[in-house]
mmCIF file of C-alpha atoms in Angstrom:
data_model
loop_
_atom_site.group_PDB
_atom_site.id
_atom_site.type_symbol
_atom_site.label_atom_id
_atom_site.label_comp_id
_atom_site.label_asym_id
_atom_site.label_seq_id
_atom_site.Cartn_x
_atom_site.Cartn_y
_atom_site.Cartn_z
ATOM 1 C CA UNK A 1 100.864 83.967 142.513
ATOM 2 C CA UNK A 2 97.601 82.261 141.558
ATOM 3 C CA UNK A 3 97.216 79.795 138.720
ATOM 4 C CA UNK A 4 95.892 81.211 135.494
ATOM 5 C CA UNK A 5 94.133 78.764 133.210
ATOM 6 C CA UNK A 6 93.752 79.911 129.632
ATOM 7 C CA UNK A 7 92.117 77.523 127.173
ATOM 8 C CA UNK A 8 92.852 78.967 123.740
ATOM 9 C CA UNK A 9 91.248 76.058 121.905
ATOM 10 C CA UNK A 10 87.816 76.954 123.229
ATOM 11 C CA UNK A 11 88.333 80.727 122.961
ATOM 12 C CA UNK A 12 87.523 80.665 119.249
ATOM 13 C CA UNK A 13 83.983 79.544 120.051
ATOM 14 C CA UNK A 14 83.369 82.848 121.836
ATOM 15 C CA UNK A 15 84.618 85.132 119.101
ATOM 16 C CA UNK A 16 82.143 86.967 116.932
ATOM 17 C CA UNK A 17 81.914 85.317 113.561
ATOM 18 C CA UNK A 18 82.115 88.517 111.590
ATOM 19 C CA UNK A 19 83.036 87.677 108.052
ATOM 20 C CA UNK A 20 85.483 90.087 106.496
ATOM 21 C CA UNK A 21 85.448 90.641 102.772
ATOM 22 C CA UNK A 22 87.538 92.735 100.475
ATOM 23 C CA UNK A 23 91.161 93.345 99.717
ATOM 24 C CA UNK A 24 93.748 96.078 100.001
ATOM 25 C CA UNK A 25 94.199 97.353 96.457
ATOM 26 C CA UNK A 26 97.465 99.090 95.593
ATOM 27 C CA UNK A 27 97.487 101.586 92.770
ATOM 28 C CA UNK A 28 98.759 104.869 91.398
ATOM 29 C CA UNK A 29 96.627 108.004 91.418
ATOM 30 C CA UNK A 30 97.909 109.932 88.408
ATOM 31 C CA UNK A 31 94.792 110.680 86.358
ATOM 32 C CA UNK A 32 95.094 107.672 84.052
ATOM 33 C CA UNK A 33 92.455 105.552 85.824
ATOM 34 C CA UNK A 34 88.762 106.364 85.406
ATOM 35 C CA UNK A 35 87.444 107.700 88.749
ATOM 36 C CA UNK A 36 84.500 105.283 88.469
ATOM 37 C CA UNK A 37 87.010 102.426 88.815
ATOM 38 C CA UNK A 38 88.071 103.718 92.243
ATOM 39 C CA UNK A 39 84.422 104.168 93.286
ATOM 40 C CA UNK A 40 83.537 100.620 92.247
ATOM 41 C CA UNK A 41 86.566 99.271 94.093
ATOM 42 C CA UNK A 42 85.327 100.889 97.307
ATOM 43 C CA UNK A 43 81.709 99.809 96.689
ATOM 44 C CA UNK A 44 82.999 96.228 96.516
ATOM 45 C CA UNK A 45 84.384 96.541 100.054
ATOM 46 C CA UNK A 46 88.028 97.029 99.176
ATOM 47 C CA UNK A 47 90.545 99.466 100.651
ATOM 48 C CA UNK A 48 92.598 101.604 98.253
ATOM 49 C CA UNK A 49 96.223 102.502 98.944
ATOM 50 C CA UNK A 50 97.182 104.884 96.144
ATOM 51 C CA UNK A 51 100.562 106.480 95.431
ATOM 52 C CA UNK A 52 99.798 110.093 94.511
ATOM 53 C CA UNK A 53 101.597 111.410 91.445
ATOM 54 C CA UNK A 54 100.461 114.969 90.941
ATOM 55 C CA UNK A 55 98.050 117.378 92.604
ATOM 56 C CA UNK A 56 95.919 115.339 95.026
ATOM 57 C CA UNK A 57 92.965 117.735 94.994
ATOM 58 C CA UNK A 58 92.785 117.674 91.212
ATOM 59 C CA UNK A 59 93.296 113.914 90.920
ATOM 60 C CA UNK A 60 90.694 112.985 93.569
ATOM 61 C CA UNK A 61 87.968 115.352 92.338
ATOM 62 C CA UNK A 62 86.227 112.649 90.317
ATOM 63 C CA UNK A 63 85.644 110.241 93.210
ATOM 64 C CA UNK A 64 86.330 111.777 96.655
ATOM 65 C CA UNK A 65 82.906 113.373 97.219
ATOM 66 C CA UNK A 66 81.010 110.246 96.175
ATOM 67 C CA UNK A 67 83.078 108.027 98.469
ATOM 68 C CA UNK A 68 82.553 110.404 101.403
ATOM 69 C CA UNK A 69 78.816 110.571 100.663
ATOM 70 C CA UNK A 70 78.570 106.760 100.785
ATOM 71 C CA UNK A 71 80.270 106.758 104.207
ATOM 72 C CA UNK A 72 83.830 105.939 103.143
ATOM 73 C CA UNK A 73 86.932 107.702 104.383
ATOM 74 C CA UNK A 74 89.894 109.308 102.639
ATOM 75 C CA UNK A 75 93.209 110.112 104.319
ATOM 76 C CA UNK A 76 96.304 111.640 102.747
ATOM 77 C CA UNK A 77 99.332 110.091 104.441
ATOM 78 C CA UNK A 78 102.792 111.077 103.258
ATOM 79 C CA UNK A 79 102.699 110.510 99.477
ATOM 80 C CA UNK A 80 99.726 108.149 99.580
ATOM 81 C CA UNK A 81 95.953 108.361 99.629
ATOM 82 C CA UNK A 82 94.205 105.740 101.761
ATOM 83 C CA UNK A 83 90.542 105.226 100.874
ATOM 84 C CA UNK A 84 88.267 102.938 102.885
ATOM 85 C CA UNK A 85 84.715 101.716 102.349
ATOM 86 C CA UNK A 86 81.890 102.414 104.796
ATOM 87 C CA UNK A 87 82.461 100.617 108.094
ATOM 88 C CA UNK A 88 86.263 100.552 107.823
ATOM 89 C CA UNK A 89 87.804 103.337 109.865
ATOM 90 C CA UNK A 90 91.241 104.837 109.436
ATOM 91 C CA UNK A 91 92.943 104.909 112.851
ATOM 92 C CA UNK A 92 95.186 107.968 113.133
ATOM 93 C CA UNK A 93 95.905 107.672 116.870
ATOM 94 C CA UNK A 94 99.593 106.877 116.308
ATOM 95 C CA UNK A 95 100.289 109.814 114.002
#
């Protein structure tokens, strides 16, 4: 077996210095929050993870189309709605 030399201390120099911004914001989608709040959260580069309490189609009407139009994604997973800003994909390969 040949020797394998891995220098992890210098590996960081070769990584892309892509700066990530934003947070994962937890919330409840029940109609009590102004849809504009969810839109602004996504515009600021955050990801929403919302527990759905009620009819998803009715509750998301005020913001879903605008988020999709700006390039964001929405995914209903179990009892949650995951909403991402443009450039953040939702990977469903393991579902």
